[in-house]
CSV table of C-alpha atoms and ligand atoms in Angstrom, one decimal:
chain,number,residue,atom,x,y,z
A,1,MET,CA,104.0,114.7,97.4
A,2,ILE,CA,102.5,111.6,99.0
A,3,ILE,CA,104.7,108.5,98.7
A,4,TRP,CA,102.4,105.5,99.2
A,5,LEU,CA,103.9,102.1,99.9
A,6,ILE,CA,101.6,99.1,99.3
A,7,GLY,CA,102.1,95.4,99.9
A,8,LEU,CA,101.1,92.4,101.9
A,9,SER,CA,101.7,92.3,105.7
A,10,GLY,CA,105.4,91.4,106.1
A,11,ALA,CA,106.4,92.8,102.7
A,12,GLY,CA,108.7,95.4,104.2
A,13,LYS,CA,106.7,98.6,103.9
A,14,SER,CA,107.3,99.9,107.4
A,15,THR,CA,111.0,98.9,107.5
A,16,VAL,CA,111.8,100.4,104.2
A,17,GLY,CA,109.4,103.3,104.5
A,18,ARG,CA,111.1,104.5,107.7
A,19,ILE,CA,114.5,104.5,106.0
A,20,VAL,CA,113.1,106.4,103.0
A,21,ALA,CA,111.4,109.0,105.2
A,22,GLU,CA,114.6,109.4,107.3
A,23,ARG,CA,116.8,109.9,104.2
A,24,LEU,CA,114.3,112.4,102.6
A,25,ARG,CA,114.2,114.4,105.8
A,26,GLN,CA,117.9,115.1,105.5
A,27,ASN,CA,117.0,117.6,102.7
A,28,CYS,CA,113.3,118.2,103.4
A,29,ARG,CA,112.0,118.8,106.9
A,30,ASN,CA,108.3,119.1,106.1
A,31,LEU,CA,107.8,115.4,105.7
A,32,VAL,CA,106.0,112.9,108.0
A,33,TYR,CA,106.1,109.2,108.1
A,34,LEU,CA,102.6,107.6,108.5
A,35,ASP,CA,102.3,103.9,109.3
A,36,GLY,CA,99.0,102.1,109.0
A,37,ASP,CA,99.5,100.5,112.4
A,38,ASP,CA,100.3,103.8,114.2
A,39,LEU,CA,97.3,105.5,112.6
A,40,ARG,CA,94.9,102.8,113.9
A,41,GLU,CA,96.1,103.8,117.4
A,42,VAL,CA,95.7,107.5,116.6
A,43,TRP,CA,92.0,107.0,115.5
A,44,GLY,CA,91.5,105.3,118.9
A,45,ASP,CA,88.3,103.6,117.9
A,46,SER,CA,90.1,100.7,116.2
A,47,PRO,CA,88.1,100.2,112.9
A,48,GLY,CA,89.2,96.5,112.9
A,49,HIS,CA,90.5,94.4,110.1
A,50,THR,CA,87.2,93.3,108.4
A,51,ILE,CA,86.8,94.6,104.8
A,52,GLU,CA,84.5,97.4,106.2
A,53,GLY,CA,87.0,98.3,108.9
A,54,ARG,CA,89.8,98.4,106.4
A,55,ALA,CA,87.8,100.6,104.0
A,56,LEU,CA,87.1,103.1,106.8
A,57,ASN,CA,90.8,103.1,107.7
A,58,ALA,CA,91.7,103.6,104.0
A,59,GLN,CA,89.3,106.5,103.7
A,60,ARG,CA,90.7,108.2,106.9
A,61,ILE,CA,94.3,107.8,105.7
A,62,SER,CA,93.6,109.2,102.3
A,63,HIS,CA,91.8,112.2,103.7
A,64,LEU,CA,94.6,112.8,106.3
A,65,CYS,CA,97.2,112.7,103.5
A,66,HIS,CA,95.0,115.1,101.5
A,67,LEU,CA,94.9,117.5,104.4
A,68,LEU,CA,98.7,117.4,104.9
A,69,ASP,CA,99.3,117.6,101.1
A,70,SER,CA,97.1,120.7,100.8
A,71,GLN,CA,99.3,122.4,103.4
A,72,GLY,CA,102.5,121.5,101.7
A,73,ILE,CA,103.5,118.6,104.0
A,74,HIS,CA,105.0,115.6,102.3
A,75,ALA,CA,104.2,112.1,103.6
A,76,VAL,CA,105.7,108.6,103.3
A,77,THR,CA,102.7,106.3,104.0
A,78,ALA,CA,103.1,102.5,104.7
A,79,ILE,CA,99.7,100.8,104.4
A,80,LEU,CA,98.4,97.5,103.2
A,81,SER,CA,95.9,99.2,100.9
A,82,ILE,CA,93.6,96.8,99.3
A,83,PHE,CA,91.2,99.2,97.7
A,84,PRO,CA,91.9,100.3,94.1
A,85,GLU,CA,89.2,103.0,94.5
A,86,TRP,CA,91.1,104.7,97.2
A,87,GLN,CA,94.3,104.5,95.2
A,88,ALA,CA,92.5,106.2,92.4
A,89,TRP,CA,91.2,108.8,94.8
A,90,ASN,CA,94.7,109.5,95.9
A,91,ARG,CA,95.9,110.0,92.4
A,92,ALA,CA,93.0,112.3,91.6
A,93,TYR,CA,93.2,114.5,94.8
A,94,PHE,CA,96.8,114.6,95.9
A,95,SER,CA,99.0,117.3,94.3
A,96,ARG,CA,101.6,114.7,93.6
A,97,TYR,CA,101.2,111.0,94.3
A,98,PHE,CA,103.9,108.3,93.9
A,99,GLU,CA,102.7,104.7,94.5
A,100,ILE,CA,105.1,101.9,95.2
A,101,TYR,CA,104.1,98.2,95.2
A,102,PHE,CA,106.1,95.7,97.1
A,103,ASP,CA,105.3,92.6,95.1
A,104,VAL,CA,106.6,90.0,97.7
A,105,PRO,CA,105.4,86.4,97.2
A,106,LEU,CA,102.9,85.2,99.8
A,107,GLU,CA,105.3,82.3,100.7
A,108,THR,CA,108.0,84.9,101.6
A,109,VAL,CA,105.8,87.0,103.9
A,110,GLU,CA,104.4,83.8,105.5
A,111,ALA,CA,107.9,82.7,106.3
A,112,ARG,CA,108.7,86.1,107.8
A,113,ASP,CA,105.3,86.4,109.7
A,114,PRO,CA,106.6,88.7,112.5
A,115,LYS,CA,103.1,89.3,113.7
A,116,GLY,CA,102.2,85.6,113.6
A,117,ILE,CA,99.0,86.4,111.6
A,118,TYR,CA,99.6,84.0,108.7
A,119,ALA,CA,100.3,81.1,111.0
A,120,ALA,CA,97.2,82.0,113.0
A,121,ALA,CA,95.1,82.3,109.9
A,122,ARG,CA,96.4,78.9,108.5
A,123,ALA,CA,95.5,77.3,111.9
A,124,GLY,CA,92.0,78.9,111.7
A,125,ARG,CA,92.6,81.1,114.8
A,126,GLU,CA,92.6,84.4,112.9
A,127,LYS,CA,90.2,85.8,110.3
A,128,ASN,CA,90.4,88.8,108.0
A,129,VAL,CA,94.0,88.2,107.0
A,130,VAL,CA,94.8,89.7,103.6
A,131,GLY,CA,96.3,87.1,101.2
A,132,ILE,CA,94.5,84.3,103.0
A,133,ASP,CA,90.8,84.9,103.5
A,134,ILE,CA,90.7,88.5,102.2
A,135,PRO,CA,91.9,88.7,98.6
A,136,PHE,CA,94.7,91.1,97.8
A,137,THR,CA,94.2,93.1,94.6
A,138,PRO,CA,97.6,94.3,93.3
A,139,PRO,CA,97.5,98.1,92.6
A,140,LEU,CA,96.6,98.8,89.0
A,141,ASN,CA,98.8,101.9,88.4
A,142,ALA,CA,101.8,101.8,90.7
A,143,ASP,CA,104.6,104.2,89.7
A,144,LEU,CA,107.2,101.7,90.9
A,145,ILE,CA,106.8,97.9,91.2
A,146,LEU,CA,109.4,96.1,93.2
A,147,GLN,CA,109.4,92.4,92.4
A,148,PRO,CA,111.8,89.5,93.1
A,149,PRO,CA,114.7,89.5,93.1
A,150,GLU,CA,115.0,93.2,93.9
A,151,VAL,CA,112.2,93.3,96.5
A,152,LEU,CA,114.1,90.5,98.4
A,153,GLU,CA,117.3,92.5,98.6
A,154,PRO,CA,118.4,94.0,102.0
A,155,VAL,CA,116.1,96.8,103.1
A,156,ASP,CA,118.8,99.5,102.5
A,157,ALA,CA,119.1,98.5,98.9
A,158,ILE,CA,115.3,98.6,98.4
A,159,ALA,CA,115.2,102.1,100.0
A,160,ASN,CA,117.9,103.2,97.6
A,161,ARG,CA,115.9,102.0,94.6
A,162,ILE,CA,112.9,104.0,95.8
A,163,LEU,CA,115.0,107.1,96.4
A,164,ASP,CA,116.5,106.8,92.9
A,165,ALA,CA,113.0,106.5,91.4
A,166,LEU,CA,111.3,109.3,93.3
A,167,PRO,CA,110.7,112.7,91.7
A,168,SER,CA,112.6,115.4,93.6
A,169,LEU,CA,110.9,117.1,96.6
A,170,GLU,CA,111.1,120.8,97.2
A,171,MET,CA,113.8,121.8,99.7
A,172,ALA,CA,111.1,123.6,101.7
A,173,GLU,CA,111.5,124.0,105.4
B,1,LIG,N1,113.9,92.9,102.2
B,1,LIG,C1,113.8,92.3,103.3
B,1,LIG,N2,114.6,91.2,103.5
B,1,LIG,C2,114.5,90.5,104.7
B,1,LIG,N3,113.7,90.8,105.7
B,1,LIG,C3,112.8,91.8,105.5
B,1,LIG,C4,112.9,92.6,104.3
B,1,LIG,N4,111.9,93.6,104.4
B,1,LIG,C5,111.3,93.4,105.6
B,1,LIG,N5,111.9,92.4,106.3
B,1,LIG,C6,111.5,91.9,107.6
B,1,LIG,O1,110.2,91.4,107.5
B,1,LIG,C7,109.4,91.8,108.6
B,1,LIG,C8,108.2,92.5,108.2
B,1,LIG,O2,108.6,93.8,107.7
B,1,LIG,P1,107.7,95.1,107.9
B,1,LIG,O3,107.2,95.2,109.3
B,1,LIG,O4,108.4,96.3,107.3
B,1,LIG,O5,106.4,94.7,107.0
B,1,LIG,P2,105.1,95.5,106.6
B,1,LIG,O6,105.0,95.5,105.2
B,1,LIG,O7,105.2,96.9,107.3
B,1,LIG,O8,104.0,94.6,107.3
B,1,LIG,P3,102.6,95.1,108.0
B,1,LIG,O9,101.6,95.4,106.9
B,1,LIG,O10,102.2,93.9,108.8
B,1,LIG,O11,102.8,96.3,108.8
B,1,LIG,C9,110.4,92.5,109.5
B,1,LIG,O12,110.8,91.6,110.5
B,1,LIG,C10,111.4,93.0,108.6
B,1,LIG,O13,112.7,93.1,109.3
B,2,LIG,MG1,104.0,97.8,108.7
């Protein structure tokens, strides 16, 4: 199963995704955690954050997950994910796909802004920021939508909500 976490930068995908992956690994060792930021380093050629670069990144991540899935490896994937067509591809090609949307208001992620990208975008120093000059399209068919107030709870509570909603994974080694 590929568990796919979607949301704006600062929505909590990585923080919560790591907790979810760690908890699932207690019963299921054949599971990897894939973070959009880590994968950009893995590719090495940095596709960039333009719409074209993001599309290439999305294509690569979906194909990597497909490869893992076809060999029985589960993944928790934290990725901004602005392309409905790649989300549809995931649903068509993965053996099991569970999509979670972190519907966090823009004002909340702007207030968090750990990477400083929203402030830089507002000041005109940064381009290609999703939610500011690149529109964010909410996923059309998410299996779980986390909205306020629950998506603003402590990260452990959000992780528990996800774990409660997930179909069970095989106990494979
Ligand atoms: N539910 C929450 N309550 C309070 N703070 C949170 C919550 N979720 C995440 N945070 C904080 O918000 C910041 C951003 O979280 P995180 O890095 O997980 O976001 P992200 O969705 O992975 O963003 P990006 O797309 O930029 O990687 C972190 O400092 C994190 O501690
Ligand atoms: Mg992240």
